[in-house]
Amino acid sequence: MKLPLIDLSSASAQVVTSALRKNGIIAVSGHGIDVGLIEKKQQCDECLFTLSNLEEYATNTVGGYFRSPSKNDTRRVWQVLPSSNFAPKGMPDFLLISLQLLDEYKKLFYKILGCIEEASQNLWSYADASTPVLRSWECFAKADIPNPPKFRVLEHCDSGLLTILPVPKEPGYQACIRRRWTSIFVEDFPPHTLLIHGGWALWDIARITPCMHRVRWTKNKRISSLFSTIIR
């Protein structure tokens, strides 16, 4: 099953809402985000996980660096919030670029919420009480892990309202669309297409289908960046 592409510069609110309700995930162009900024962030992320000093920024808070505590989850993560005020050593532009992109994603986040027909006052209050976060992920290559499991990331739905991310450059990302697992890969879409999918919080409030998704193991290391929200 191929995920249809929606041009946000011309699509009606009804089209966006219907697609999210039907599939749980949409691919969008015409989103208005500076593609140069997305590319700069991707370049920063490539450099980020080559640094040897990331452990210095390990933190129990939602900002900074952490590793997954699960032995079967090989992700390393760097998170940026609107209140973040530090960056990895040797990367002076990382924080500025991340905060700029976080602000762009936040505008798109509210635009999508505005498209949802059931966008009640309760939904807006819930959104305003959420903390936007930009996460940079690195998953190790299959060769780095002895006897790796079938999936890097097991099937799950996100807990927040919406998740926004560029279409993955590496194969392996799969979304369950109308009860069928569908691979979503950059070669199937125009450049700079974004994916937007709903989480459990959006289902609770507006009955928009949450997107079940997972990531299969591949031979290559995987680095990605996504926007999400932390429910306070």
GROMACS .gro file of C-alpha atoms in nm:
model
  232
    1MET     CA    1   0.000   0.000   0.000
    2LYS     CA    2   0.142   0.338  -0.104
    3LEU     CA    3   0.098   0.633   0.129
    4PRO     CA    4  -0.063   0.922  -0.064
    5LEU     CA    5   0.108   1.261  -0.073
    6ILE     CA    6  -0.084   1.568   0.047
    7ASP     CA    7   0.015   1.919  -0.062
    8LEU     CA    8  -0.052   2.133   0.246
    9SER     CA    9  -0.034   2.452   0.042
   10SER     CA   10  -0.362   2.361  -0.132
   11ALA     CA   11  -0.527   2.075   0.060
   12SER     CA   12  -0.841   2.149   0.260
   13ALA     CA   13  -0.869   2.084   0.632
   14GLN     CA   14  -1.118   1.809   0.553
   15VAL     CA   15  -0.868   1.626   0.329
   16VAL     CA   16  -0.596   1.640   0.595
   17THR     CA   17  -0.831   1.528   0.874
   18SER     CA   18  -0.980   1.247   0.668
   19ALA     CA   19  -0.638   1.110   0.571
   20LEU     CA   20  -0.513   1.118   0.931
   21ARG     CA   21  -0.828   0.947   1.056
   22LYS     CA   22  -0.813   0.682   0.786
   23ASN     CA   23  -0.439   0.604   0.787
   24GLY     CA   24  -0.299   0.743   1.112
   25ILE     CA   25  -0.012   0.892   0.910
   26ILE     CA   26   0.023   1.133   0.618
   27ALA     CA   27   0.305   1.235   0.386
   28VAL     CA   28   0.305   1.608   0.314
   29SER     CA   29   0.468   1.854   0.076
   30GLY     CA   30   0.406   2.229   0.070
   31HIS     CA   31   0.465   2.236   0.446
   32GLY     CA   32   0.642   2.572   0.444
   33ILE     CA   33   0.945   2.463   0.647
   34ASP     CA   34   1.281   2.588   0.520
   35VAL     CA   35   1.431   2.282   0.349
   36GLY     CA   36   1.778   2.431   0.392
   37LEU     CA   37   1.723   2.427   0.766
   38ILE     CA   38   1.619   2.060   0.754
   39GLU     CA   39   1.935   1.977   0.558
   40LYS     CA   40   2.155   2.171   0.804
   41LYS     CA   41   1.998   1.980   1.093
   42GLN     CA   42   2.062   1.649   0.917
   43GLN     CA   43   2.427   1.747   0.866
   44CYS     CA   44   2.454   1.843   1.233
   45ASP     CA   45   2.312   1.508   1.337
   46GLU     CA   46   2.564   1.324   1.121
   47CYS     CA   47   2.844   1.508   1.304
   48LEU     CA   48   2.681   1.478   1.646
   49PHE     CA   49   2.716   1.103   1.679
   50THR     CA   50   3.080   1.103   1.571
   51LEU     CA   51   3.173   1.298   1.887
   52SER     CA   52   3.345   1.108   2.164
   53ASN     CA   53   3.230   1.335   2.448
   54LEU     CA   54   2.851   1.286   2.436
   55GLU     CA   55   2.851   1.092   2.762
   56GLU     CA   56   2.948   1.419   2.935
   57TYR     CA   57   2.596   1.543   2.863
   58ALA     CA   58   2.411   1.243   3.003
   59THR     CA   59   2.115   1.372   3.201
   60ASN     CA   60   1.803   1.252   3.378
   61THR     CA   61   1.605   1.546   3.241
   62VAL     CA   62   1.439   1.563   2.900
   63GLY     CA   63   1.717   1.776   2.750
   64GLY     CA   64   2.063   1.664   2.646
   65TYR     CA   65   2.198   1.316   2.577
   66PHE     CA   66   2.087   0.969   2.680
   67ARG     CA   67   2.101   0.607   2.569
   68SER     CA   68   1.816   0.362   2.574
   69PRO     CA   69   1.825   0.152   2.892
   70SER     CA   70   1.709  -0.160   2.703
   71LYS     CA   71   1.975  -0.401   2.578
   72ASN     CA   72   1.765  -0.470   2.267
   73ASP     CA   73   1.724  -0.100   2.190
   74THR     CA   74   2.044   0.039   2.040
   75ARG     CA   75   1.944   0.404   2.014
   76ARG     CA   76   2.144   0.704   2.129
   77VAL     CA   77   1.946   1.024   2.157
   78TRP     CA   78   2.002   1.399   2.186
   79GLN     CA   79   1.697   1.608   2.279
   80VAL     CA   80   1.644   1.983   2.237
   81LEU     CA   81   1.362   2.174   2.408
   82PRO     CA   82   1.271   2.544   2.380
   83SER     CA   83   1.449   2.597   2.713
   84SER     CA   84   1.771   2.419   2.609
   85ASN     CA   85   2.079   2.638   2.652
   86PHE     CA   86   2.377   2.411   2.580
   87ALA     CA   87   2.523   2.222   2.286
   88PRO     CA   88   2.792   1.957   2.237
   89LYS     CA   89   3.148   2.086   2.246
   90GLY     CA   90   3.281   2.167   1.903
   91MET     CA   91   2.935   2.225   1.754
   92PRO     CA   92   2.851   2.592   1.823
   93ASP     CA   93   2.574   2.604   1.558
   94PHE     CA   94   2.398   2.287   1.670
   95LEU     CA   95   2.174   2.452   1.930
   96LEU     CA   96   2.082   2.751   1.711
   97ILE     CA   97   1.989   2.532   1.413
   98SER     CA   98   1.795   2.292   1.637
   99LEU     CA   99   1.596   2.570   1.804
  100GLN     CA  100   1.515   2.731   1.469
  101LEU     CA  101   1.388   2.400   1.330
  102LEU     CA  102   1.197   2.328   1.650
  103ASP     CA  103   1.016   2.659   1.608
  104GLU     CA  104   0.935   2.578   1.243
  105TYR     CA  105   0.798   2.236   1.336
  106LYS     CA  106   0.589   2.390   1.613
  107LYS     CA  107   0.418   2.618   1.358
  108LEU     CA  108   0.341   2.316   1.139
  109PHE     CA  109   0.217   2.126   1.447
  110TYR     CA  110  -0.041   2.396   1.519
  111LYS     CA  111  -0.134   2.416   1.150
  112ILE     CA  112  -0.220   2.045   1.145
  113LEU     CA  113  -0.417   2.073   1.468
  114GLY     CA  114  -0.606   2.359   1.308
  115CYS     CA  115  -0.702   2.129   1.019
  116ILE     CA  116  -0.862   1.873   1.248
  117GLU     CA  117  -1.236   1.924   1.240
  118GLU     CA  118  -1.277   1.819   1.604
  119ALA     CA  119  -1.020   2.077   1.723
  120SER     CA  120  -1.206   2.181   2.036
  121GLN     CA  121  -1.092   2.415   2.313
  122ASN     CA  122  -0.986   2.104   2.504
  123LEU     CA  123  -0.748   2.009   2.223
  124TRP     CA  124  -0.585   2.353   2.217
  125SER     CA  125  -0.548   2.352   2.594
  126TYR     CA  126  -0.384   2.011   2.572
  127ALA     CA  127  -0.148   2.132   2.298
  128ASP     CA  128  -0.051   2.445   2.490
  129ALA     CA  129   0.028   2.232   2.795
  130SER     CA  130   0.263   2.010   2.593
  131THR     CA  131   0.637   2.068   2.562
  132PRO     CA  132   0.771   2.051   2.203
  133VAL     CA  133   1.091   1.851   2.165
  134LEU     CA  134   1.333   1.783   1.881
  135ARG     CA  135   1.505   1.444   1.905
  136SER     CA  136   1.813   1.331   1.715
  137TRP     CA  137   1.839   0.951   1.704
  138GLU     CA  138   2.120   0.717   1.612
  139CYS     CA  139   2.064   0.342   1.576
  140PHE     CA  140   2.370   0.121   1.539
  141ALA     CA  141   2.433  -0.088   1.229
  142LYS     CA  142   2.331  -0.453   1.232
  143ALA     CA  143   2.696  -0.559   1.218
  144ASP     CA  144   2.761  -0.377   1.548
  145ILE     CA  145   2.523  -0.604   1.742
  146PRO     CA  146   2.577  -0.981   1.780
  147ASN     CA  147   2.261  -1.178   1.695
  148PRO     CA  148   2.043  -0.868   1.660
  149PRO     CA  149   1.664  -0.900   1.690
  150LYS     CA  150   1.443  -0.859   1.383
  151PHE     CA  151   1.352  -0.500   1.469
  152ARG     CA  152   1.560  -0.207   1.590
  153VAL     CA  153   1.247  -0.047   1.734
  154LEU     CA  154   0.946  -0.263   1.819
  155GLU     CA  155   0.598  -0.169   1.703
  156HIS     CA  156   0.445   0.110   1.910
  157CYS     CA  157   0.235   0.426   1.901
  158ASP     CA  158   0.376   0.754   2.029
  159SER     CA  159   0.219   0.901   2.341
  160GLY     CA  160   0.191   1.265   2.232
  161LEU     CA  161  -0.039   1.451   1.994
  162LEU     CA  162   0.163   1.453   1.670
  163THR     CA  163   0.505   1.339   1.552
  164ILE     CA  164   0.670   1.507   1.251
  165LEU     CA  165   0.982   1.381   1.072
  166PRO     CA  166   1.145   1.379   0.728
  167VAL     CA  167   1.080   1.065   0.523
  168PRO     CA  168   1.361   0.826   0.629
  169LYS     CA  169   1.666   0.803   0.404
  170GLU     CA  170   1.741   0.449   0.521
  171PRO     CA  171   1.497   0.165   0.452
  172GLY     CA  172   1.339  -0.011   0.748
  173TYR     CA  173   1.071   0.231   0.872
  174GLN     CA  174   0.727   0.071   0.857
  175ALA     CA  175   0.382   0.203   0.949
  176CYS     CA  176   0.067  -0.003   0.998
  177ILE     CA  177  -0.179   0.155   0.755
  178ARG     CA  178  -0.527   0.009   0.759
  179ARG     CA  179  -0.395  -0.310   0.922
  180ARG     CA  180  -0.115  -0.359   0.668
  181TRP     CA  181   0.253  -0.296   0.741
  182THR     CA  182   0.382  -0.051   0.481
  183SER     CA  183   0.747   0.040   0.422
  184ILE     CA  184   0.808   0.415   0.387
  185PHE     CA  185   1.130   0.519   0.219
  186VAL     CA  186   1.266   0.843   0.072
  187GLU     CA  187   1.283   0.709  -0.286
  188ASP     CA  188   0.902   0.686  -0.297
  189PHE     CA  189   0.846   1.060  -0.240
  190PRO     CA  190   0.956   1.401  -0.371
  191PRO     CA  191   1.254   1.562  -0.192
  192HIS     CA  192   1.186   1.715   0.150
  193THR     CA  193   0.858   1.531   0.208
  194LEU     CA  194   0.759   1.511   0.575
  195LEU     CA  195   0.569   1.241   0.761
  196ILE     CA  196   0.309   1.339   1.022
  197HIS     CA  197   0.140   1.084   1.242
  198GLY     CA  198  -0.089   1.092   1.541
  199GLY     CA  199  -0.027   0.961   1.891
  200TRP     CA  200  -0.245   0.829   2.171
  201ALA     CA  201  -0.316   1.177   2.309
  202LEU     CA  202  -0.477   1.282   1.979
  203TRP     CA  203  -0.689   0.968   1.980
  204ASP     CA  204  -0.806   1.040   2.334
  205ILE     CA  205  -0.915   1.393   2.246
  206ALA     CA  206  -1.017   1.395   1.878
  207ARG     CA  207  -1.042   1.025   1.785
  208ILE     CA  208  -0.766   1.055   1.525
  209THR     CA  209  -0.614   0.713   1.463
  210PRO     CA  210  -0.274   0.669   1.635
  211CYS     CA  211  -0.004   0.537   1.403
  212MET     CA  212   0.150   0.202   1.492
  213HIS     CA  213   0.505   0.198   1.355
  214ARG     CA  214   0.833   0.007   1.385
  215VAL     CA  215   1.187   0.001   1.245
  216ARG     CA  216   1.349  -0.313   1.100
  217TRP     CA  217   1.719  -0.387   1.121
  218THR     CA  218   1.926  -0.301   0.815
  219LYS     CA  219   2.298  -0.325   0.747
  220ASN     CA  220   2.354   0.049   0.780
  221LYS     CA  221   2.362   0.284   1.076
  222ARG     CA  222   2.046   0.493   1.100
  223ILE     CA  223   2.033   0.861   1.202
  224SER     CA  224   1.711   1.058   1.210
  225SER     CA  225   1.551   1.366   1.362
  226LEU     CA  226   1.189   1.412   1.467
  227PHE     CA  227   0.954   1.659   1.634
  228SER     CA  228   0.724   1.541   1.908
  229THR     CA  229   0.556   1.665   2.224
  230ILE     CA  230   0.600   1.572   2.588
  231ILE     CA  231   0.275   1.576   2.780
  232ARG     CA  232   0.319   1.760   3.108
   0.00000   0.00000   0.00000
